[in-house]
Coordinates of C-alpha atoms in Angstrom, one line a residue:
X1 CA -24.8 -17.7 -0.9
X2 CA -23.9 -15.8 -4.3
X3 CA -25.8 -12.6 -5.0
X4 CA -26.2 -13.7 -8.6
X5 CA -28.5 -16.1 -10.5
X6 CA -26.1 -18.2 -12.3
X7 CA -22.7 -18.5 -12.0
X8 CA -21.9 -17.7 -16.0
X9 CA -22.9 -16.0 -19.0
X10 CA -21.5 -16.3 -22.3
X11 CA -21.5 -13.9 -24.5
X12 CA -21.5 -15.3 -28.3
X13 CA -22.8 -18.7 -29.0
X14 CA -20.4 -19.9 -31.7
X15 CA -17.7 -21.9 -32.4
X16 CA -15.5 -20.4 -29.0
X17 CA -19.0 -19.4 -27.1
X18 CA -20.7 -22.2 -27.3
X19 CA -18.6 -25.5 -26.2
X20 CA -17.4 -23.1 -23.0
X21 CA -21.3 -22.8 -22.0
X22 CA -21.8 -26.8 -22.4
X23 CA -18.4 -27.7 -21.3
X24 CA -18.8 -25.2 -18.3
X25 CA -22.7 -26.9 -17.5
X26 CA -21.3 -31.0 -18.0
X27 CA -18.7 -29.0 -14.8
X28 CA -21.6 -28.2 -12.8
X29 CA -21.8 -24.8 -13.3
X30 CA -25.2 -22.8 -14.2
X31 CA -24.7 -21.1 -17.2
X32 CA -26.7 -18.9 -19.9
X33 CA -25.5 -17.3 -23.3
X34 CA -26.5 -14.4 -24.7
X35 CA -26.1 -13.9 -28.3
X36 CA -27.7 -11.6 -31.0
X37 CA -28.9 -14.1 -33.2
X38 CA -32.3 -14.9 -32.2
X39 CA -32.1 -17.5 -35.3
X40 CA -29.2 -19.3 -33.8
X41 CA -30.6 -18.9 -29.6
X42 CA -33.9 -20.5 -31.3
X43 CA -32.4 -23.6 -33.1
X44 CA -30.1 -23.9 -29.3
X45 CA -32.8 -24.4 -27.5
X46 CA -34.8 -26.3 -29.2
X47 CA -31.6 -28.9 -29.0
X48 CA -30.1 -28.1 -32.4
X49 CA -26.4 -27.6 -32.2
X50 CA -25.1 -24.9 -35.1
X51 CA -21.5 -26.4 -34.6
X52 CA -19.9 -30.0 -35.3
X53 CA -17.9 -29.5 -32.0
X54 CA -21.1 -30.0 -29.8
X55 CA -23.4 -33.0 -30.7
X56 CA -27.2 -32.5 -30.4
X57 CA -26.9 -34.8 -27.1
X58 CA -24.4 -32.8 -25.6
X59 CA -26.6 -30.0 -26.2
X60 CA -29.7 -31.6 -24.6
X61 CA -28.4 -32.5 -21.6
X62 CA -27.0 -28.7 -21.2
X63 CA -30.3 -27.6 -21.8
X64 CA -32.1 -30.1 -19.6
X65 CA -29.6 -28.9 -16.4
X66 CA -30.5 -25.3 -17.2
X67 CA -28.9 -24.2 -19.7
X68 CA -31.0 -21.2 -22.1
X69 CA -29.5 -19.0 -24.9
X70 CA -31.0 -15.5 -24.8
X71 CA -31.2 -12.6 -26.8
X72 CA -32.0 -10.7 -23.8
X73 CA -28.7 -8.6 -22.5
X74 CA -30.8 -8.0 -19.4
X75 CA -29.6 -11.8 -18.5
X76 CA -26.2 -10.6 -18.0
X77 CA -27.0 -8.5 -15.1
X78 CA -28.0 -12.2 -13.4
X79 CA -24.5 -13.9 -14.3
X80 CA -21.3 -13.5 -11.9
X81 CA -18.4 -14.3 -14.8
X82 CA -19.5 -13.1 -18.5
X83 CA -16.8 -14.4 -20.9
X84 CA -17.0 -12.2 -24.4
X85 CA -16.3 -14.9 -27.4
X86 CA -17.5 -12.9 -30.0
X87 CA -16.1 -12.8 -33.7
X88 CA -13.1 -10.4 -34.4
X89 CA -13.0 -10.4 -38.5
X90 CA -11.4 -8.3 -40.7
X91 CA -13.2 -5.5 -43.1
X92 CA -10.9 -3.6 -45.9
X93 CA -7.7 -6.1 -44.2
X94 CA -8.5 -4.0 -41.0
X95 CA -9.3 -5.7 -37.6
X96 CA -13.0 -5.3 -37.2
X97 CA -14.1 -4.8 -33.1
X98 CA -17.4 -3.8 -33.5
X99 CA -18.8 -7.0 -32.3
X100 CA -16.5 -6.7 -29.1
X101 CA -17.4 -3.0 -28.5
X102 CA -21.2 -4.0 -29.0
X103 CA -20.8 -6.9 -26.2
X104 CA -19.0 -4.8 -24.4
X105 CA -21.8 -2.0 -23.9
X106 CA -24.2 -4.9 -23.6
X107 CA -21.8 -5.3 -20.2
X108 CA -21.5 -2.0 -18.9
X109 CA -25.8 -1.6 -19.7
X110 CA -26.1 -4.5 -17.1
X111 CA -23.4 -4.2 -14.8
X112 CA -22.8 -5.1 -11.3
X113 CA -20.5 -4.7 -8.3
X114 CA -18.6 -7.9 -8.4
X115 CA -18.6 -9.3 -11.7
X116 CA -15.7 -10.7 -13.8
X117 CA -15.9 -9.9 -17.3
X118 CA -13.5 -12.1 -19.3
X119 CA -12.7 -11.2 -23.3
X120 CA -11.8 -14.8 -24.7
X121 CA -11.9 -13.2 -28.8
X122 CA -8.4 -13.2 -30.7
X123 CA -7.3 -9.6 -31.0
X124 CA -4.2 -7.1 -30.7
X125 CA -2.4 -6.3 -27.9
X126 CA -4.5 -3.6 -25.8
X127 CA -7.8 -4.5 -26.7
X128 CA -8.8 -5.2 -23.0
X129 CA -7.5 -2.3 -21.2
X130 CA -7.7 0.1 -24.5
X131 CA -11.2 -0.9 -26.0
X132 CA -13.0 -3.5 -23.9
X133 CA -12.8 -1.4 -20.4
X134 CA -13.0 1.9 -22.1
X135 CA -16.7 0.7 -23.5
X136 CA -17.8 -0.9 -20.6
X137 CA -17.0 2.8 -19.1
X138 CA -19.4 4.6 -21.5
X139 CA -22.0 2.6 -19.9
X140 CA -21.0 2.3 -16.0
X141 CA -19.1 4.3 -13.6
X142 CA -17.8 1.2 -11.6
X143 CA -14.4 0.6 -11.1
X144 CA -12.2 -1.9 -13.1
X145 CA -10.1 -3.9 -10.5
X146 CA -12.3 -2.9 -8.1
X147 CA -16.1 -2.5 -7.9
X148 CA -15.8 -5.6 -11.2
X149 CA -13.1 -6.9 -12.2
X150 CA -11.3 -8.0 -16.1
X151 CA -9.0 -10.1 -17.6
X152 CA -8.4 -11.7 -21.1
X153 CA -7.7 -15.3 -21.7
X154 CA -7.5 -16.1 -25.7
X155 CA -9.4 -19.3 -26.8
X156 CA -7.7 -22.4 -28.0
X157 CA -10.3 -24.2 -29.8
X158 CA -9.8 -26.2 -32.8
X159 CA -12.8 -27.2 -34.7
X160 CA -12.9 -31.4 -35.1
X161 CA -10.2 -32.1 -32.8
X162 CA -10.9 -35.3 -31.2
X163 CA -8.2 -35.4 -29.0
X164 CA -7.3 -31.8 -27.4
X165 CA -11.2 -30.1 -26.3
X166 CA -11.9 -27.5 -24.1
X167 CA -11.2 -29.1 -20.9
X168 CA -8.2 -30.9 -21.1
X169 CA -6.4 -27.7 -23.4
X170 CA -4.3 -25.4 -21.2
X171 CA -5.8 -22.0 -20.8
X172 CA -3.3 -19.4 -21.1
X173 CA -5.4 -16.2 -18.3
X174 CA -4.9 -12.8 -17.2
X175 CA -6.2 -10.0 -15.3
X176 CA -5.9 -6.5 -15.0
X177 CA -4.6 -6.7 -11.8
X178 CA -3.9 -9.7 -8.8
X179 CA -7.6 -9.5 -7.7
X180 CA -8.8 -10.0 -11.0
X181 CA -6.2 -13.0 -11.9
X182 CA -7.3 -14.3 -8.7
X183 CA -10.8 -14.6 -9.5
X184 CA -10.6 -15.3 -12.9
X185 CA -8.0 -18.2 -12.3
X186 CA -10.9 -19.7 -9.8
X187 CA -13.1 -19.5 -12.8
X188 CA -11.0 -21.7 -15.1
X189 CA -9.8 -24.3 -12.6
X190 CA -13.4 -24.8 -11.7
X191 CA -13.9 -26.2 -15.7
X192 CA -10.4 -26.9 -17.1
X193 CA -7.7 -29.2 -15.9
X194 CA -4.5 -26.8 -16.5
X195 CA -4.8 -22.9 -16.2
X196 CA -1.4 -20.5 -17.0
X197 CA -1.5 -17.4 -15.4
X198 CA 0.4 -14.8 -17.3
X199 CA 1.1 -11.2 -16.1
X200 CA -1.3 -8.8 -18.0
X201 CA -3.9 -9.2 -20.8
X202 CA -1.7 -7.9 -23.3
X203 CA 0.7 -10.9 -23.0
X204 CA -1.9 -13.2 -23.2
X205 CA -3.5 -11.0 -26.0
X206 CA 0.1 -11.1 -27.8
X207 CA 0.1 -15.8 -27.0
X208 CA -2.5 -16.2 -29.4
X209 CA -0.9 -13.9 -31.7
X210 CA 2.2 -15.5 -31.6
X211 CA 0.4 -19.4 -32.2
X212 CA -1.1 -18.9 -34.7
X213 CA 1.3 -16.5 -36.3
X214 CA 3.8 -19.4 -35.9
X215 CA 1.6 -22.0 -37.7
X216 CA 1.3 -19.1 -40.4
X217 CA 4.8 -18.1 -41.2
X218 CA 6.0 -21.9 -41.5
X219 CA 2.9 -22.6 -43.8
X220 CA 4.3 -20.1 -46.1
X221 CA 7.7 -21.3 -46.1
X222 CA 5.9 -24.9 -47.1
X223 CA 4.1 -23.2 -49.8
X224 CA 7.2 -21.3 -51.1
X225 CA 9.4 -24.8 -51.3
X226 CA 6.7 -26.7 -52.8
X227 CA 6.4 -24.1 -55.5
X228 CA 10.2 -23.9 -56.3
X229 CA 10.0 -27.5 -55.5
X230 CA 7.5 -28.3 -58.4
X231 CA 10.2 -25.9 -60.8
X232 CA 13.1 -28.4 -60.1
X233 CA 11.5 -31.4 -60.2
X234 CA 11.4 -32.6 -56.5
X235 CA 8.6 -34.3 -54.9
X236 CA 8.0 -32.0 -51.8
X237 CA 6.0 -34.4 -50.2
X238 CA 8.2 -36.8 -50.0
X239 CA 10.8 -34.2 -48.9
X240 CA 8.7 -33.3 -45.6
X241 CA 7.7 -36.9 -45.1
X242 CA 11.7 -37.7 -44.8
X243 CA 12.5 -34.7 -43.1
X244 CA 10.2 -35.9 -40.2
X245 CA 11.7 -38.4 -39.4
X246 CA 14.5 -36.1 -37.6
X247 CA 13.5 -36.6 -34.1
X248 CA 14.9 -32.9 -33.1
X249 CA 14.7 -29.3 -34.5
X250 CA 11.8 -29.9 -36.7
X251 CA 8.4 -30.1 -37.1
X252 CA 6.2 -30.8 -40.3
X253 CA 4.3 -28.6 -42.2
X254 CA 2.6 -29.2 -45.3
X255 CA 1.8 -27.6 -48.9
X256 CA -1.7 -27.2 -49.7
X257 CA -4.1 -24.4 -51.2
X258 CA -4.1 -21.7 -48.8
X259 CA -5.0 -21.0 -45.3
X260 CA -8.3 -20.9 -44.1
X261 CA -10.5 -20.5 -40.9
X262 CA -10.8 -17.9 -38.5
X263 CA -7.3 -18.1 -36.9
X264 CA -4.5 -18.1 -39.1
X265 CA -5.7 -16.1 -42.2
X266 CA -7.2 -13.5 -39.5
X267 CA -4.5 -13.6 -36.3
X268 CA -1.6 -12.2 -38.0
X269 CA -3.2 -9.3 -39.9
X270 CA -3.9 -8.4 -36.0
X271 CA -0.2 -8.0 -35.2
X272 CA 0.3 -6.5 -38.5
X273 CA -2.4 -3.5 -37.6
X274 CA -0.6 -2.9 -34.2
X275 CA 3.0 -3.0 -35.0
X276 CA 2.4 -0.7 -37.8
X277 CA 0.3 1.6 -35.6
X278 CA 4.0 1.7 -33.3
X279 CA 6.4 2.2 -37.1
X280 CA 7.2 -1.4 -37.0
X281 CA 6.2 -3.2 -39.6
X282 CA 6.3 -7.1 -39.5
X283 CA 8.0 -7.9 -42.6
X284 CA 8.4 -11.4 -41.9
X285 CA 4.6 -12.1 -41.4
X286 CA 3.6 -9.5 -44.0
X287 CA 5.8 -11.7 -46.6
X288 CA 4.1 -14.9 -45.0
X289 CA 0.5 -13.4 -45.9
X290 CA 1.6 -12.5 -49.2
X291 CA 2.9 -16.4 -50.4
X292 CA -0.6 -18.2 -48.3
X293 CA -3.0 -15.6 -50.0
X294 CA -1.1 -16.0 -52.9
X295 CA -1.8 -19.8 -53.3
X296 CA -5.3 -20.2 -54.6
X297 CA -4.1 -18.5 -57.7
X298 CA -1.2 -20.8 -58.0
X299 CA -3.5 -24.0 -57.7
X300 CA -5.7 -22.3 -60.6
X301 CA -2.9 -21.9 -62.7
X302 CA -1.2 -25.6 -62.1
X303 CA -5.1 -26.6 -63.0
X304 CA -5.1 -25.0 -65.7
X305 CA -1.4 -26.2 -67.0
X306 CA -2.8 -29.5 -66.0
X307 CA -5.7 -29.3 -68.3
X308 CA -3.4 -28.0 -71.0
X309 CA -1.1 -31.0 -70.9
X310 CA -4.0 -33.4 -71.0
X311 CA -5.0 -31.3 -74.6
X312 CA -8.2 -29.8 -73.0
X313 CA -8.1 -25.9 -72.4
X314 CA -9.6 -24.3 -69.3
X315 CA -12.9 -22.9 -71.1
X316 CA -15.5 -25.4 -70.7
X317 CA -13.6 -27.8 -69.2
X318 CA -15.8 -29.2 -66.3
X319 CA -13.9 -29.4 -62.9
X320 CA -15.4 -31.2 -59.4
X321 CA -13.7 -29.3 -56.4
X322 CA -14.0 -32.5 -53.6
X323 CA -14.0 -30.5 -50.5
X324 CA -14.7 -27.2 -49.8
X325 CA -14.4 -26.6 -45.8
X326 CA -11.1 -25.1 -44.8
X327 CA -10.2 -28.4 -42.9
X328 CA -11.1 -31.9 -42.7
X329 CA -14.2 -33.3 -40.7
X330 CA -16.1 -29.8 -40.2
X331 CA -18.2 -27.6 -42.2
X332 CA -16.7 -24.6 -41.7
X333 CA -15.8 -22.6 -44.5
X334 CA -14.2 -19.3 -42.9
X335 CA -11.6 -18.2 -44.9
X336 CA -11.5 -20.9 -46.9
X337 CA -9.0 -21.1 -50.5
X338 CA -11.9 -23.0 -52.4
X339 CA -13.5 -19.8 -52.2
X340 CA -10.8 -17.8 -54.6
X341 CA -10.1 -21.3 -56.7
X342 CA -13.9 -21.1 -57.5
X343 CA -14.3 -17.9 -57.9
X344 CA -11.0 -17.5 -60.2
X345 CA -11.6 -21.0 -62.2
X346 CA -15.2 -19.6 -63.1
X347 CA -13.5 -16.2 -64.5
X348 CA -11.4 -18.6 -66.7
X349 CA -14.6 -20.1 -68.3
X350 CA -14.5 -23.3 -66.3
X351 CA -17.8 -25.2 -65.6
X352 CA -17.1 -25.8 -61.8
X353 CA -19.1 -27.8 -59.1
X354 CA -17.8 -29.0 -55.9
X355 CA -18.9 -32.2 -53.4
X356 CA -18.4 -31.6 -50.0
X357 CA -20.1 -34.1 -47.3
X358 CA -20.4 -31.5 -44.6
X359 CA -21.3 -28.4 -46.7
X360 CA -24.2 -28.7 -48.6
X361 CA -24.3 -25.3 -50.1
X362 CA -21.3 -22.9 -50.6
X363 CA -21.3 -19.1 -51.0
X364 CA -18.0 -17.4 -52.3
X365 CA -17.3 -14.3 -52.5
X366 CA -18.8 -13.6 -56.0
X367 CA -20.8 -17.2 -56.6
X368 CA -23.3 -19.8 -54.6
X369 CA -23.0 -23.2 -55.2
X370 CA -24.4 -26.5 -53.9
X371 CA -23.1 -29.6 -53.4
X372 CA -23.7 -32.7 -55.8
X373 CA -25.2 -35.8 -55.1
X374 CA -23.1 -38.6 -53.3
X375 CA -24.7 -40.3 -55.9
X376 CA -23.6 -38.4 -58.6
X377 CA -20.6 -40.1 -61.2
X378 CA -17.5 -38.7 -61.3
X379 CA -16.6 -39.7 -64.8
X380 CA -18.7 -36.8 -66.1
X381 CA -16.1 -34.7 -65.4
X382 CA -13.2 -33.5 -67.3
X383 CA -10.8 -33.4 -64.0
X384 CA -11.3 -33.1 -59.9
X385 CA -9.5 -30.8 -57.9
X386 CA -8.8 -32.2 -54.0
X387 CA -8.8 -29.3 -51.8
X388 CA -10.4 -31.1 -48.9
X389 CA -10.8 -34.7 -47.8
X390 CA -12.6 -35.8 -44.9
X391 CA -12.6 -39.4 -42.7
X392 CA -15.7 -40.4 -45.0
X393 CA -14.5 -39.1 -48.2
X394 CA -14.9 -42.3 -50.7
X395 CA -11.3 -42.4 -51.9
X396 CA -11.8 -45.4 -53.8
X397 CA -14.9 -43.4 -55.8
X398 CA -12.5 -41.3 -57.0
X399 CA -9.8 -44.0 -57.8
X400 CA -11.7 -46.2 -59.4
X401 CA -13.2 -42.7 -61.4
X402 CA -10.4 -42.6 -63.8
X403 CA -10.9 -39.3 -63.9
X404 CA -7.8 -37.4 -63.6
X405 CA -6.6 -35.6 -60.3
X406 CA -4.7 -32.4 -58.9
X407 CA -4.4 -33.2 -55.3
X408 CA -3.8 -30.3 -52.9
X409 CA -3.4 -32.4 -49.6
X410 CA -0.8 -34.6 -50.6
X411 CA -3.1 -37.7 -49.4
X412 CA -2.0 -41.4 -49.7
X413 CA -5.0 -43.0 -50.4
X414 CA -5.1 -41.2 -53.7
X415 CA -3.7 -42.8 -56.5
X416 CA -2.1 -41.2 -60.4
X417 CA -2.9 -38.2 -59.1
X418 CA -0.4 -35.1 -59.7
X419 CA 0.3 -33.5 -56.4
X420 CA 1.0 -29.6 -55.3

C-alpha cells in the first residue's frame, strides 16, 4: 500500500499544469494541484476551466473523482510524483526562474523520502541539477537520487490542437540518475501512450530548446522572403504553396505578423542566455529574433503605405484589427504581435479597435482595449487588419464589407485583400 495520499501533485494549474492533472485523473490516477492563485484554484473547483484546452465537463468529472486545486503547499507533502509546470518568462530579455525557485522551495518545505519531483517548465540547460535541486536543498537535507528522486521532462502542449493532446504526444523524460528515470518513466507510461527516455535532464532541457528554436529560425527565414518578396513583386504565398508540393527536403512555413505565445518568442532567448554565459553566442537564432520581433513594425508600416495609396493618411484613419490571440481557436494572447501593431498604430494617430471572438478584452503593453460587438458593421471603418482568424470567424462579413483588407495570414477565404 503507498505511504502517500495521492499518487500526484501538480504544481501550476495553467496551460501545461492543468490538462496533466485532468488527463492524469480520466488515467485513474488521484491527483491534486497546487497553485498560488487562490483566484484561479477557486474558479477550478467550482468547475470553471481558465483554459480552452479543458472543457468545463472535463473539468467536472476530474473534480467529481477527486480531484481539488489548493493553495495549500502542505498538500504536496501527501503526493508521491509532484511535476513543477510553472511559467518561465522573460524580464529585461532575461530568463525569469523565480516562479520555479518558489515551487521549488514549496518542495523541499514538504518533502519526503521517496518522492519524484519532475520539472516539466521550458528552461536552459542546467536548470534541474543547477537551480531546481540546489533549492529544494535550502529546504531539505535529503538526498537527490536517493532519499527522493528528479528528473526533467519538457511539456509539449499546443494550445487548440485537436489532434496531438497530452496522451497520445510523445514525452521526451529524464532523470538524474537510472533510479530516478526508472521511476519517473513508470509515471508517464501510467498516462501517456509513448515515453522517450533520454540520458540526463539537460538533453531533454536542450529538446525543447531545439523545437521550438527550429520552428523559430525557419519563421524568420519566411518573414525575411516575404519582405524581399513584396520588394520584387512576387507573391510569397503562392511561392510556399508550390514549394509544398515537393514531397522531400521541405516543410512549409508561413509569413505572418510575428511570433507569439509562450514557446517560440520565449524558448530561444533561453539558449541565447546560456550559450552566452559559455562565450558562444548563437548568431543564427539571435538574427532569427531580430527579423520575428521585427515584424509588427513592418505590418504597421505596409498599413500605413496601404492607407496612403488608398489617399487616406494614418492619423485618424480608423483601423479594425480582426483577431488578436497569437493563434487561431484560443484566447491566449502571450506574446502576441497585435500587441506592438496596436500599440505602434495608436503612436501614429490611428483610431484602432479590434474583434476577437475569444478575447473579449485586450491589454497591451501601453493600452486596454475591448472587443466590438459581433454585431457591430464593418463598413465604419476606414480599413481592417487580419492578424488572426479563427474556425468561426465570419469571412463572408468581411467580404461582403467592402471594406478594404491587409491580410497577415495569407487565408483563402478572404477575398481583394492585399497580402503580407
Amino acid at each position: 500500500m503507498s505511504a502517500f495520499k495521492y499518487n500526484l501533485g501538480v504544481v501550476g494549474l495553467g496551460y501545461v499544469g492543468l490538462p496533466l492533472a485532468v488527463d492524469a485523473v480520466s488515467s485513474g490516477l488521484s491527483v491534486v494541484g497546487y497553485d498560488v492563485s487562490e483566484e484561479k484554484n477557486t474558479l477550478i473547483n467550482n468547475g470553471q476551466s481558465p483554459i480552452e484546452d479543458i472543457s468545463n465537463d472535463d473539468l467536472k468529472s476530474a473534480l467529481d473523482n477527486g480531484f481539488i486545486a489548493s493553495s495549500d503547499e502542505t498538500i504536496l507533502a501527501d503526493v508521491e510524483y509532484i511535476v513543477i509546470s510553472v511559467p518561465t518568462p522573460l524580464t529585461d530579455y532575461q530568463p525569469d526562474l523565480t516562479y520555479v525557485k518558489s515551487a521549488a522551495s514549496s518542495v523541499g518545505r514538504n518533502l519526503r523520502d521517496g518522492q519524484v519531483v519532475i520539472l516539466e517548465s521550458t528552461t536552459y540547460p542546467g536548470t534541474t541539477e543547477e537551480v531546481l535541486i540546489p533549492e529544494i536543498a535550502k529546504h531539505s537535507d535529503k538526498k537527490p537520487g536517493e532519499e527522493f528522486y528528479v528528473g526533467y521532462s519538457p511539456e509539449r502542449i499546443d494550445p487548440g490542437n485537436k489532434t496531438w493532446k497530452f496522451k497520445n504526444t510523445p514525452k521526451i523524460i529524464s532523470g538524474i540518475n537510472d533510479a530516478s528515470l526508472d521511476k519517473i518513466e513508470s509515471f508517464y507510461k501510467s498516462i501517456i501512450d509513448e515515453v522517450v527516455p533520454v540520458s540526463s535532464p539537460k538533453e531533454a532541457e536542450m529538446v525543447k530548446l531545439l523545437e521550438n528554436t527550429y520552428r523559430h529560425v525557419n519563421i524568420a527565414l519566411i518573414n525575411e522572403l516575404a519582405i524581399l518578396c513584396d520588394m520584387l513583386d512576387v507573391d510569397i504565398w503562392e511561392v510556399v504553396e508550390a514549394a509544398g508540393t515537393k514531397p522531400f527536403g521541405f516543410e512549409s512555413f508561413h509569413p505572418g505578423a510575428g511570433v507569439g505565445g509562450h514557446c517560440i518568442p520565449v524558448d530561444p532567448q533561453y539558449l541565447s542566455f546560456k550559450t552566452r554565459q559559455i562565450g558562444q553566442p548563437v548568431r543564427f537564432v539571435e538574427l532569427a529574433q531580430e527579423i520575428n520581433n521585427s515584424m509588427p513594425l513592418y505590418v504597421c508600416d505596409r498599413v500605413t503605405q496601404f492607407l496612403n495609396n488608398l489617399g487616406k493618411p494614418i492619423k485618424d484613419s480608423k483601423i479594425l484589427v480582426y483577431g488578436v490571440a497569437y493563434k487561431p481557436d484560443i484566447g491566449d494572447t502571450r506574446e502576441s504581435p497585435a500587441s506592438d501593431i496596436i500599440d505602434t498604430l495608436l503612436d501614429k494617430g490611428a483610431d484602432v479597435h479590434y474583434f476577437d471572438s475569444y478575447v473579449p478584452d485586450f491589454s497591451t503593453e501601453r493600452n486596454k482595449l475591448v472587443s466590438i460587438s459581433e454585431d457591430e458593421s464593418l463598413k465604419n471603418y476606414d480599413m481592417i487588419l487580419i492578424h488572426t482568424l479563427h474556425t468561426d470567424s465570419d469571412t463572408n462579413k468581411i467580404n461582403e464589407s467592402g471594406v478594404p483588407v491587409f491580410d497577415t495570414t495569407g487565408s483563402q477565404d478572404l477575398k481583394n485583400t492585399t497580402k503580407i
